[in-house]
PDB file of C-alpha atoms in Angstrom:
ATOM      1  CA  MET M   1      -0.071   0.308  -0.169  1.00 42.00           C
ATOM      2  CA  SER M   2       1.351   3.125  -0.874  1.00 41.00           C
ATOM      3  CA  SER M   3       0.665   5.800   1.383  1.00 41.00           C
ATOM      4  CA  SER M   4       0.785   8.904  -0.443  1.00 40.00           C
ATOM      5  CA  GLU M   5      -1.826  10.382  -3.370  1.00 38.00           C
ATOM      6  CA  PRO M   6      -4.019   6.590  -3.877  1.00 38.00           C
ATOM      7  CA  SER M   7      -6.027   8.724  -5.459  1.00 37.00           C
ATOM      8  CA  THR M   8      -5.955   7.759  -8.816  1.00 41.00           C
ATOM      9  CA  ILE M   9      -7.871   4.513  -8.006  1.00 46.00           C
ATOM     10  CA  ARG M  10     -11.253   7.003  -7.971  1.00 52.00           C
ATOM     11  CA  ASP M  11     -10.473   7.256 -11.692  1.00 61.00           C
ATOM     12  CA  LEU M  12     -12.224   3.745 -11.902  1.00 75.00           C
ATOM     13  CA  PRO M  13     -15.388   2.780 -11.206  1.00 69.00           C
ATOM     14  CA  MET M  14     -14.841   0.848  -7.933  1.00 70.00           C
ATOM     15  CA  SER M  15     -17.621  -1.414  -6.358  1.00 60.00           C
ATOM     16  CA  ALA M  16     -19.687   1.185  -4.238  1.00 43.00           C
ATOM     17  CA  SER M  17     -18.199   4.228  -5.502  1.00 39.00           C
ATOM     18  CA  GLN M  18     -19.119   7.103  -8.041  1.00 39.00           C
ATOM     19  CA  PRO M  19     -18.879   6.430 -11.542  1.00 41.00           C
ATOM     20  CA  SER M  20     -16.240   7.671 -13.360  1.00 43.00           C
ATOM     21  CA  ALA M  21     -16.608  11.025 -15.131  1.00 42.00           C
ATOM     22  CA  VAL M  22     -13.584  10.397 -17.794  1.00 46.00           C
ATOM     23  CA  GLY M  23     -14.298  11.634 -21.599  1.00 46.00           C
ATOM     24  CA  GLU M  24     -14.300   9.501 -25.050  1.00 49.00           C
ATOM     25  CA  ALA M  25     -10.761  10.365 -26.642  1.00 55.00           C
ATOM     26  CA  PRO M  26      -8.799   7.878 -27.244  1.00 58.00           C
ATOM     27  CA  ILE M  27      -5.522   7.520 -25.507  1.00 55.00           C
ATOM     28  CA  PRO M  28      -2.419   7.844 -28.009  1.00 61.00           C
ATOM     29  CA  SER M  29       0.068   5.420 -26.810  1.00 60.00           C
ATOM     30  CA  GLY M  30       3.481   7.147 -25.302  1.00 62.00           C
ATOM     31  CA  GLU M  31       1.562   9.632 -23.510  1.00 70.00           C
ATOM     32  CA  SER M  32       0.211   9.964 -19.845  1.00 82.00           C
ATOM     33  CA  ASN M  33      -2.519   7.129 -19.532  1.00 91.00           C
ATOM     34  CA  PRO M  34      -4.687   7.557 -16.058  1.00 94.00           C
ATOM     35  CA  ILE M  35      -6.844   4.752 -16.853  1.00 95.00           C
ATOM     36  CA  ARG M  36      -3.508   2.486 -17.620  1.00 96.00           C
ATOM     37  CA  GLU M  37      -2.091   3.723 -14.550  1.00 96.00           C
ATOM     38  CA  ALA M  38      -4.989   3.565 -12.169  1.00 96.00           C
ATOM     39  CA  ILE M  39      -5.681  -0.108 -13.602  1.00 97.00           C
ATOM     40  CA  THR M  40      -2.044  -0.355 -12.272  1.00 97.00           C
ATOM     41  CA  GLN M  41      -2.375   0.755  -9.296  1.00 97.00           C
ATOM     42  CA  ALA M  42      -5.250  -0.823  -8.252  1.00 97.00           C
ATOM     43  CA  LEU M  43      -3.413  -3.976  -9.169  1.00 98.00           C
ATOM     44  CA  GLY M  44      -0.315  -3.279  -6.787  1.00 97.00           C
ATOM     45  CA  GLU M  45      -3.104  -2.037  -3.674  1.00 97.00           C
ATOM     46  CA  HIS M  46      -5.925  -4.703  -3.676  1.00 98.00           C
ATOM     47  CA  LYS M  47      -4.501  -8.580  -3.324  1.00 98.00           C
ATOM     48  CA  VAL M  48      -7.257  -9.768  -4.335  1.00 98.00           C
ATOM     49  CA  ILE M  49      -9.486  -7.713  -7.445  1.00 98.00           C
ATOM     50  CA  LEU M  50     -11.733  -8.789 -10.350  1.00 98.00           C
ATOM     51  CA  PHE M  51     -12.262  -6.604 -13.040  1.00 98.00           C
ATOM     52  CA  MET M  52     -16.028  -7.557 -14.007  1.00 98.00           C
ATOM     53  CA  LYS M  53     -19.179  -6.160 -15.554  1.00 97.00           C
ATOM     54  CA  GLY M  54     -21.580  -4.609 -13.310  1.00 98.00           C
ATOM     55  CA  THR M  55     -20.641  -5.028  -9.181  1.00 98.00           C
ATOM     56  CA  PRO M  56     -20.780  -7.616  -7.158  1.00 98.00           C
ATOM     57  CA  GLU M  57     -24.655  -6.916  -5.788  1.00 98.00           C
ATOM     58  CA  ALA M  58     -25.461  -6.749  -9.618  1.00 98.00           C
ATOM     59  CA  PRO M  59     -23.795  -8.201 -12.060  1.00 98.00           C
ATOM     60  CA  ALA M  60     -24.359  -7.632 -15.330  1.00 97.00           C
ATOM     61  CA  CYS M  61     -23.446 -10.801 -17.590  1.00 95.00           C
ATOM     62  CA  GLY M  62     -23.869 -14.653 -16.090  1.00 95.00           C
ATOM     63  CA  PHE M  63     -19.717 -15.336 -16.184  1.00 96.00           C
ATOM     64  CA  SER M  64     -18.888 -12.085 -13.795  1.00 98.00           C
ATOM     65  CA  ALA M  65     -22.304 -13.842 -11.711  1.00 98.00           C
ATOM     66  CA  ARG M  66     -20.445 -16.898 -11.602  1.00 98.00           C
ATOM     67  CA  THR M  67     -17.065 -15.609 -11.001  1.00 98.00           C
ATOM     68  CA  VAL M  68     -18.183 -13.325  -7.881  1.00 98.00           C
ATOM     69  CA  ALA M  69     -20.048 -16.315  -6.473  1.00 98.00           C
ATOM     70  CA  ALA M  70     -16.884 -18.124  -6.600  1.00 98.00           C
ATOM     71  CA  LEU M  71     -15.120 -15.685  -4.269  1.00 98.00           C
ATOM     72  CA  GLN M  72     -18.292 -15.429  -2.036  1.00 97.00           C
ATOM     73  CA  SER M  73     -18.297 -18.591  -1.251  1.00 96.00           C
ATOM     74  CA  LEU M  74     -14.546 -19.134  -0.290  1.00 97.00           C
ATOM     75  CA  ASP M  75     -15.267 -16.245   2.049  1.00 95.00           C
ATOM     76  CA  VAL M  76     -12.402 -14.239   0.109  1.00 95.00           C
ATOM     77  CA  PRO M  77     -12.256 -10.396   0.458  1.00 96.00           C
ATOM     78  CA  PHE M  78     -11.918  -8.763  -2.627  1.00 98.00           C
ATOM     79  CA  ALA M  79     -12.295  -5.587  -4.580  1.00 98.00           C
ATOM     80  CA  ALA M  80     -14.094  -5.278  -7.771  1.00 98.00           C
ATOM     81  CA  VAL M  81     -13.940  -2.807 -11.035  1.00 98.00           C
ATOM     82  CA  ASP M  82     -17.097  -2.331 -13.284  1.00 98.00           C
ATOM     83  CA  VAL M  83     -15.532  -2.343 -16.241  1.00 97.00           C
ATOM     84  CA  LEU M  84     -18.909  -1.122 -18.200  1.00 97.00           C
ATOM     85  CA  PRO M  85     -19.041   2.960 -18.067  1.00 96.00           C
ATOM     86  CA  ASP M  86     -15.596   3.470 -19.901  1.00 95.00           C
ATOM     87  CA  PRO M  87     -14.935   0.440 -22.814  1.00 94.00           C
ATOM     88  CA  ARG M  88     -11.067   2.205 -22.068  1.00 95.00           C
ATOM     89  CA  ILE M  89     -11.166   0.485 -19.026  1.00 97.00           C
ATOM     90  CA  ARG M  90     -11.567  -3.169 -20.912  1.00 95.00           C
ATOM     91  CA  GLN M  91      -9.247  -1.973 -23.317  1.00 95.00           C
ATOM     92  CA  GLU M  92      -6.012  -0.760 -21.160  1.00 97.00           C
ATOM     93  CA  LEU M  93      -7.226  -3.683 -18.885  1.00 97.00           C
ATOM     94  CA  SER M  94      -6.767  -6.088 -21.976  1.00 96.00           C
ATOM     95  CA  ALA M  95      -3.763  -4.679 -23.101  1.00 95.00           C
ATOM     96  CA  ILE M  96      -1.997  -5.032 -19.591  1.00 96.00           C
ATOM     97  CA  SER M  97      -3.201  -8.277 -18.876  1.00 97.00           C
ATOM     98  CA  ASN M  98      -3.043  -9.917 -22.514  1.00 96.00           C
ATOM     99  CA  TRP M  99      -6.189 -11.656 -22.074  1.00 96.00           C
ATOM    100  CA  PRO M 100      -9.210 -10.722 -23.832  1.00 95.00           C
ATOM    101  CA  THR M 101     -12.353 -11.035 -21.798  1.00 95.00           C
ATOM    102  CA  ILE M 102     -14.127 -10.026 -18.779  1.00 97.00           C
ATOM    103  CA  PRO M 103     -14.234 -11.174 -16.110  1.00 98.00           C
ATOM    104  CA  GLN M 104     -10.424 -10.863 -15.064  1.00 98.00           C
ATOM    105  CA  LEU M 105      -9.391 -12.217 -11.545  1.00 98.00           C
ATOM    106  CA  PHE M 106      -5.950 -10.795 -10.432  1.00 98.00           C
ATOM    107  CA  ALA M 107      -4.250 -12.258  -7.200  1.00 98.00           C
ATOM    108  CA  ASN M 108      -0.864 -10.257  -5.858  1.00 97.00           C
ATOM    109  CA  GLY M 109      -1.036  -8.651  -8.963  1.00 97.00           C
ATOM    110  CA  GLU M 110      -0.999 -11.546 -11.396  1.00 97.00           C
ATOM    111  CA  LEU M 111      -4.037 -12.750 -13.387  1.00 98.00           C
ATOM    112  CA  VAL M 112      -5.131 -15.819 -12.178  1.00 98.00           C
ATOM    113  CA  GLY M 113      -7.680 -16.386 -14.967  1.00 98.00           C
ATOM    114  CA  GLY M 114     -11.516 -15.401 -16.138  1.00 97.00           C
ATOM    115  CA  CYS M 115     -14.402 -17.583 -15.852  1.00 97.00           C
ATOM    116  CA  ASP M 116     -13.749 -20.383 -16.960  1.00 97.00           C
ATOM    117  CA  ILE M 117      -9.950 -21.360 -15.126  1.00 98.00           C
ATOM    118  CA  VAL M 118     -11.567 -19.392 -11.741  1.00 98.00           C
ATOM    119  CA  THR M 119     -14.945 -21.912 -12.333  1.00 97.00           C
ATOM    120  CA  GLU M 120     -12.218 -24.836 -12.730  1.00 96.00           C
ATOM    121  CA  MET M 121     -10.133 -23.969  -9.875  1.00 97.00           C
ATOM    122  CA  TYR M 122     -12.958 -23.700  -7.626  1.00 98.00           C
ATOM    123  CA  GLU M 123     -13.893 -26.953  -8.450  1.00 97.00           C
ATOM    124  CA  SER M 124     -10.754 -28.853  -8.395  1.00 96.00           C
ATOM    125  CA  GLY M 125     -10.172 -26.989  -4.605  1.00 96.00           C
ATOM    126  CA  GLU M 126      -7.020 -24.609  -5.950  1.00 97.00           C
ATOM    127  CA  LEU M 127      -8.684 -21.476  -6.387  1.00 98.00           C
ATOM    128  CA  ALA M 128      -8.346 -20.580  -2.476  1.00 96.00           C
ATOM    129  CA  GLU M 129      -4.428 -21.418  -1.857  1.00 96.00           C
ATOM    130  CA  ALA M 130      -3.865 -18.907  -5.498  1.00 96.00           C
ATOM    131  CA  LEU M 131      -5.506 -15.904  -3.480  1.00 96.00           C
ATOM    132  CA  LEU M 132      -3.619 -16.308  -0.844  1.00 92.00           C
TER     133      LEU M 132
ATOM    134  CA  MET Z   1     -21.560 -15.176 -38.618  1.00 50.00           C
ATOM    135  CA  PRO Z   2     -19.595 -18.157 -36.940  1.00 60.00           C
ATOM    136  CA  PHE Z   3     -20.783 -21.484 -36.499  1.00 89.00           C
ATOM    137  CA  PRO Z   4     -19.071 -24.267 -34.260  1.00 94.00           C
ATOM    138  CA  GLU Z   5     -17.715 -26.130 -36.962  1.00 95.00           C
ATOM    139  CA  GLU Z   6     -15.862 -22.989 -38.382  1.00 95.00           C
ATOM    140  CA  ILE Z   7     -14.615 -22.481 -34.545  1.00 96.00           C
ATOM    141  CA  LYS Z   8     -13.380 -26.049 -34.388  1.00 97.00           C
ATOM    142  CA  GLN Z   9     -12.003 -25.936 -37.758  1.00 97.00           C
ATOM    143  CA  ARG Z  10      -9.842 -22.282 -37.010  1.00 97.00           C
ATOM    144  CA  ILE Z  11      -8.534 -24.208 -34.217  1.00 98.00           C
ATOM    145  CA  GLU Z  12      -7.280 -27.265 -35.111  1.00 98.00           C
ATOM    146  CA  ALA Z  13      -5.961 -25.612 -38.061  1.00 98.00           C
ATOM    147  CA  ALA Z  14      -4.076 -23.057 -36.072  1.00 98.00           C
ATOM    148  CA  ILE Z  15      -3.093 -25.857 -33.194  1.00 97.00           C
ATOM    149  CA  PRO Z  16      -1.473 -28.323 -35.005  1.00 93.00           C
ATOM    150  CA  GLY Z  17      -2.794 -31.901 -33.798  1.00 93.00           C
ATOM    151  CA  ALA Z  18      -5.750 -30.109 -31.625  1.00 97.00           C
ATOM    152  CA  HIS Z  19      -9.024 -32.038 -31.613  1.00 98.00           C
ATOM    153  CA  ALA Z  20     -11.680 -29.220 -30.662  1.00 98.00           C
ATOM    154  CA  GLU Z  21     -15.143 -29.935 -29.679  1.00 97.00           C
ATOM    155  CA  VAL Z  22     -17.550 -26.628 -30.088  1.00 97.00           C
ATOM    156  CA  GLU Z  23     -21.032 -26.161 -29.480  1.00 96.00           C
ATOM    157  CA  ASP Z  24     -23.191 -22.783 -29.147  1.00 95.00           C
ATOM    158  CA  TYR Z  25     -24.806 -22.770 -25.906  1.00 90.00           C
ATOM    159  CA  THR Z  26     -27.561 -20.866 -26.521  1.00 89.00           C
ATOM    160  CA  GLY Z  27     -27.897 -21.247 -29.991  1.00 88.00           C
ATOM    161  CA  GLY Z  28     -27.660 -17.777 -31.028  1.00 89.00           C
ATOM    162  CA  GLY Z  29     -24.695 -18.031 -32.944  1.00 90.00           C
ATOM    163  CA  ASP Z  30     -22.222 -15.854 -30.667  1.00 91.00           C
ATOM    164  CA  HIS Z  31     -21.867 -17.716 -27.313  1.00 93.00           C
ATOM    165  CA  PHE Z  32     -19.508 -21.080 -27.972  1.00 96.00           C
ATOM    166  CA  ARG Z  33     -17.854 -23.457 -25.830  1.00 96.00           C
ATOM    167  CA  ALA Z  34     -14.737 -25.291 -26.469  1.00 97.00           C
ATOM    168  CA  THR Z  35     -13.152 -28.302 -25.211  1.00 98.00           C
ATOM    169  CA  VAL Z  36      -9.839 -28.391 -26.646  1.00 98.00           C
ATOM    170  CA  THR Z  37      -7.042 -31.323 -26.492  1.00 98.00           C
ATOM    171  CA  ALA Z  38      -3.939 -30.542 -27.942  1.00 97.00           C
ATOM    172  CA  GLU Z  39      -0.278 -31.454 -26.906  1.00 96.00           C
ATOM    173  CA  ALA Z  40       0.819 -27.903 -27.169  1.00 96.00           C
ATOM    174  CA  PHE Z  41      -0.600 -27.637 -24.540  1.00 97.00           C
ATOM    175  CA  ALA Z  42       1.620 -29.956 -22.013  1.00 95.00           C
ATOM    176  CA  GLY Z  43       3.789 -28.220 -20.074  1.00 95.00           C
ATOM    177  CA  ARG Z  44       1.239 -24.338 -19.898  1.00 96.00           C
ATOM    178  CA  SER Z  45      -0.303 -23.138 -17.382  1.00 96.00           C
ATOM    179  CA  ARG Z  46      -4.203 -22.883 -18.019  1.00 96.00           C
ATOM    180  CA  ILE Z  47      -3.963 -19.092 -18.942  1.00 97.00           C
ATOM    181  CA  GLU Z  48      -1.229 -20.157 -21.511  1.00 97.00           C
ATOM    182  CA  GLN Z  49      -3.218 -22.543 -22.923  1.00 97.00           C
ATOM    183  CA  HIS Z  50      -6.115 -20.512 -23.102  1.00 97.00           C
ATOM    184  CA  ARG Z  51      -4.084 -17.585 -24.389  1.00 97.00           C
ATOM    185  CA  LEU Z  52      -3.053 -20.092 -27.142  1.00 97.00           C
ATOM    186  CA  VAL Z  53      -7.060 -20.774 -28.245  1.00 97.00           C
ATOM    187  CA  TYR Z  54      -8.239 -16.504 -27.469  1.00 97.00           C
ATOM    188  CA  GLU Z  55      -4.943 -15.184 -29.984  1.00 96.00           C
ATOM    189  CA  ILE Z  56      -6.415 -17.441 -32.850  1.00 97.00           C
ATOM    190  CA  PHE Z  57      -9.843 -15.464 -32.820  1.00 96.00           C
ATOM    191  CA  GLY Z  58      -8.386 -12.096 -32.147  1.00 94.00           C
ATOM    192  CA  ALA Z  59     -10.402  -9.012 -31.654  1.00 91.00           C
ATOM    193  CA  GLU Z  60     -13.463 -11.581 -33.056  1.00 94.00           C
ATOM    194  CA  ILE Z  61     -13.662 -12.068 -29.174  1.00 92.00           C
ATOM    195  CA  GLY Z  62     -15.636 -10.146 -28.087  1.00 85.00           C
ATOM    196  CA  GLY Z  63     -16.752  -8.509 -30.734  1.00 88.00           C
ATOM    197  CA  PRO Z  64     -18.800 -11.281 -33.126  1.00 91.00           C
ATOM    198  CA  ILE Z  65     -17.886 -13.978 -30.699  1.00 93.00           C
ATOM    199  CA  HIS Z  66     -19.409 -12.789 -27.965  1.00 90.00           C
ATOM    200  CA  ALA Z  67     -18.442 -15.611 -25.172  1.00 92.00           C
ATOM    201  CA  LEU Z  68     -15.841 -18.532 -26.316  1.00 95.00           C
ATOM    202  CA  SER Z  69     -15.741 -20.307 -22.974  1.00 96.00           C
ATOM    203  CA  LEU Z  70     -12.695 -22.830 -22.754  1.00 97.00           C
ATOM    204  CA  LYS Z  71     -11.582 -26.539 -20.911  1.00 97.00           C
ATOM    205  CA  THR Z  72      -8.281 -26.928 -22.036  1.00 97.00           C
ATOM    206  CA  GLN Z  73      -6.109 -29.954 -21.640  1.00 95.00           C
ATOM    207  CA  SER Z  74      -2.944 -32.027 -22.985  1.00 95.00           C
ATOM    208  CA  PRO Z  75      -4.075 -35.741 -24.296  1.00 93.00           C
ATOM    209  CA  GLN Z  76      -1.880 -36.731 -20.818  1.00 86.00           C
ATOM    210  CA  GLN Z  77      -4.257 -35.105 -18.877  1.00 76.00           C
ATOM    211  CA  THR Z  78      -7.444 -36.346 -17.713  1.00 58.00           C
ATOM    212  CA  PRO Z  79     -10.057 -33.500 -18.500  1.00 54.00           C
ATOM    213  CA  THR Z  80     -10.753 -31.369 -15.029  1.00 48.00           C
ATOM    214  CA  GLN Z  81     -14.308 -31.276 -14.612  1.00 42.00           C
TER     215      GLN Z  81
END
């Protein structure tokens, strides 16, 4: 956890926070990229973080819902980011993770997987260990 | 519109020796489920295995292919179910 300037987190629509107010223009590569920086910071600050469609309370996609259910049944605390308010969140996230689909679950800054992998790991009992 | 048979053929063409079973699980032509068995998966993590398949379709994932649910395994593995 960084003690200084955790404020870029608010650029992402974290669960239960206000939606972001970012604009529509694409971000040229090589220039300041606040969305990518906010994602990177969020990955560093949250041990377990899920990028999903909708919120844990109101998932907007069955795959996101299933992934949330697996985490909740393990009783693992996790941060959640809704990618829907701004398409650039998904673009930047996929560029960082080299993973094309949503949801994406990260633990300790590393991609654990999407819905299929998380479900498989939950059923095999591996998921809890991966989130330690 | 992509069809299960087309997706199966593209996976099997792109990954040598792969065997794929693909179903359209909503019947809408955009949500697919694939089980892929390939020697190329041996020794790779699940994430790497899925990336090998996703890379075949590039930007079509999330576009015309709304969802491609994957189960991957090498021939030596028993299916993890």
